[in-house]
CSV table of C-alpha atoms in Angstrom, one decimal:
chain,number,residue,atom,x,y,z
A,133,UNK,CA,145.9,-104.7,151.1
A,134,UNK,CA,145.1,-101.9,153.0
A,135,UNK,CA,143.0,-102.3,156.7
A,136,UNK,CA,140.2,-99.8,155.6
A,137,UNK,CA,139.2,-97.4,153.1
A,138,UNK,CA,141.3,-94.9,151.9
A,139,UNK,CA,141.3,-91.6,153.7
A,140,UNK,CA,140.2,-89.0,150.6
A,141,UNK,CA,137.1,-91.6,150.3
A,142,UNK,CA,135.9,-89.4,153.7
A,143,UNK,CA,136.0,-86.1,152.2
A,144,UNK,CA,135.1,-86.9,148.8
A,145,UNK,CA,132.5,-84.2,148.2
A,146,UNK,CA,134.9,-81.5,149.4
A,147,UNK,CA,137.4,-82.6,146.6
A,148,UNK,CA,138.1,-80.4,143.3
A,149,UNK,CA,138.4,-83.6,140.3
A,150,UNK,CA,142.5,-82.4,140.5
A,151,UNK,CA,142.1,-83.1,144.1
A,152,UNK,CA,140.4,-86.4,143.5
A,153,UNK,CA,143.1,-87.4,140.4
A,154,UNK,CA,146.1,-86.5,143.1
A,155,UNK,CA,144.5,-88.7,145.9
A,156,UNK,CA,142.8,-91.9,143.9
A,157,UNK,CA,146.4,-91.7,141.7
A,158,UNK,CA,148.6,-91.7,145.5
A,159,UNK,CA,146.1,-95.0,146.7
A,160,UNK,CA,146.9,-96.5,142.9
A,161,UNK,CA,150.7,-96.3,142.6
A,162,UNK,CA,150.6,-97.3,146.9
A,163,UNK,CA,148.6,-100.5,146.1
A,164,UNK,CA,151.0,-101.7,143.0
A,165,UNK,CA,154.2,-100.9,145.2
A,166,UNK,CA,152.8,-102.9,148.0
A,167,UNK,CA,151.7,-105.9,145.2
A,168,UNK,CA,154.8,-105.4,142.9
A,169,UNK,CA,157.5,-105.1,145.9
A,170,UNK,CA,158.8,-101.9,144.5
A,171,UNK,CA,159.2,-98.3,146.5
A,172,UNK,CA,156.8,-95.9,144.7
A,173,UNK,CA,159.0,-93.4,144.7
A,174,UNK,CA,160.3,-95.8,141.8
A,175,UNK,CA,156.8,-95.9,140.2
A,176,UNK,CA,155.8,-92.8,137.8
A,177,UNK,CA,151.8,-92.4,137.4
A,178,UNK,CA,153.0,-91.5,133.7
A,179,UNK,CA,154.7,-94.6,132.8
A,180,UNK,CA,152.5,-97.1,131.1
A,181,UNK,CA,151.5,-100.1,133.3
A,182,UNK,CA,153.1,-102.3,131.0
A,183,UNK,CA,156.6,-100.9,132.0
A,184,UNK,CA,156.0,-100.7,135.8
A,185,UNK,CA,155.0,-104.1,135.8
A,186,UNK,CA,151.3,-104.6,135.6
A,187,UNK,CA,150.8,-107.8,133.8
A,188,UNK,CA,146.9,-108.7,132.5
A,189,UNK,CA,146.8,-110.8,136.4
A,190,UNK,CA,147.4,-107.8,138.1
A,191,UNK,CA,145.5,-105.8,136.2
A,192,UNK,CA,142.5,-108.5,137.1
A,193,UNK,CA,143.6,-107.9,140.8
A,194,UNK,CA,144.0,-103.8,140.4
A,195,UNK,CA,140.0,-104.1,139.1
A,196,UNK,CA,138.8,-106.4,141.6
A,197,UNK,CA,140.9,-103.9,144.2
A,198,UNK,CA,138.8,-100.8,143.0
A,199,UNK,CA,136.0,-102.7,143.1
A,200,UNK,CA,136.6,-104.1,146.9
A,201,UNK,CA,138.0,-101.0,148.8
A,202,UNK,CA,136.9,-97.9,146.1
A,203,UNK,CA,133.1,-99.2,145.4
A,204,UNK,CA,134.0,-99.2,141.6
A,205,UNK,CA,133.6,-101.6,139.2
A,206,UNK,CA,135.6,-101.8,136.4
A,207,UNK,CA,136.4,-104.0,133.8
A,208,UNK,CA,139.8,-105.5,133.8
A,209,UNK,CA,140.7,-104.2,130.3
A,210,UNK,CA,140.6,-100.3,132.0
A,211,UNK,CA,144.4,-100.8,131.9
A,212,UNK,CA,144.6,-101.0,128.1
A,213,UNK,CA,142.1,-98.0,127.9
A,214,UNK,CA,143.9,-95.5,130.3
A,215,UNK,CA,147.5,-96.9,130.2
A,216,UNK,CA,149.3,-95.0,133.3
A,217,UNK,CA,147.9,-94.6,136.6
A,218,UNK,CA,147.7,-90.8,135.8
A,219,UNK,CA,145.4,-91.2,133.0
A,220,UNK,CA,143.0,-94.3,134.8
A,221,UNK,CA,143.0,-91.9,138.3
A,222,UNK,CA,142.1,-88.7,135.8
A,223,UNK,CA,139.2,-90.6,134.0
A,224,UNK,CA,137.9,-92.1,137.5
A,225,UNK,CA,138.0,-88.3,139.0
A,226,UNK,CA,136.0,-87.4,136.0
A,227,UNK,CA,133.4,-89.5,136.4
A,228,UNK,CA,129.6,-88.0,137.0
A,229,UNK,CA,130.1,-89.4,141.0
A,230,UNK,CA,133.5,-89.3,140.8
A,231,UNK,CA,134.9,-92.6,142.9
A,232,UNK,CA,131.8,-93.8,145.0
A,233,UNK,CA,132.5,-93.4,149.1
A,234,UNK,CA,129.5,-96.0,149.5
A,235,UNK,CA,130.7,-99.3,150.9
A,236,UNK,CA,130.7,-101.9,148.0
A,237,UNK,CA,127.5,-104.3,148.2
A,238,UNK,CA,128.1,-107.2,150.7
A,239,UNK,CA,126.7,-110.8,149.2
A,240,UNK,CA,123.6,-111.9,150.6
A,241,UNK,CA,124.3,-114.3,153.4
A,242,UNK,CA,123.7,-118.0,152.6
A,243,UNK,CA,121.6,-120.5,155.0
């Protein structure tokens, strides 16, 4: 959805894990207001992704998103785990490597 990486990805390692939670939680609730055609100033990171929206499709697409433009794979049933976008951006901030700033693995080109 977006044309690059996110900008925090770039300055990563100078990020406090509040830091981190603020910025991977901003790219979250931008991606589902650009995927569920809502402003996000009408989107709280506290309410349950249930109630903004998030269906068990999008929550496929939200997972395969992480995994495409963060580096991180997840499995699709995160959502049901850490229910709001404040509590999914807080547990990936937490992580031992936080959210990875390596490009994701490209396949291996086919001949």
């Amino acid at each position: 959805m977006e044309a690059g990486p996110p900008e925090f990805l770039q300055r990563l390692d100078d990020l406090t894990v509040d830091e981190t939670t603020e910025a991977v939680q901003a790219w979250m609730i931008g991606w589902l207001s650009q995927k569920l055609a809502f402003p996000a100033s009408d989107l709280s990171p506290t309410a349950p992704f249930a109630e903004l929206g998030v269906d068990s499709m999008t929550s496929v697409e939200l997972a395969l998103e992480f995994e495409d433009v963060l580096g991180l794979r997840l499995a699709p049933a995160v959502a049901l785990s850490y229910p709001t976008p404040a509590e999914l951006s807080r547990y990936l901030a937490e992580q031992p490597k936080g959210v990875d700033s390596s490009p994701p693995p490209q396949p291996a080109a086919t001949s």
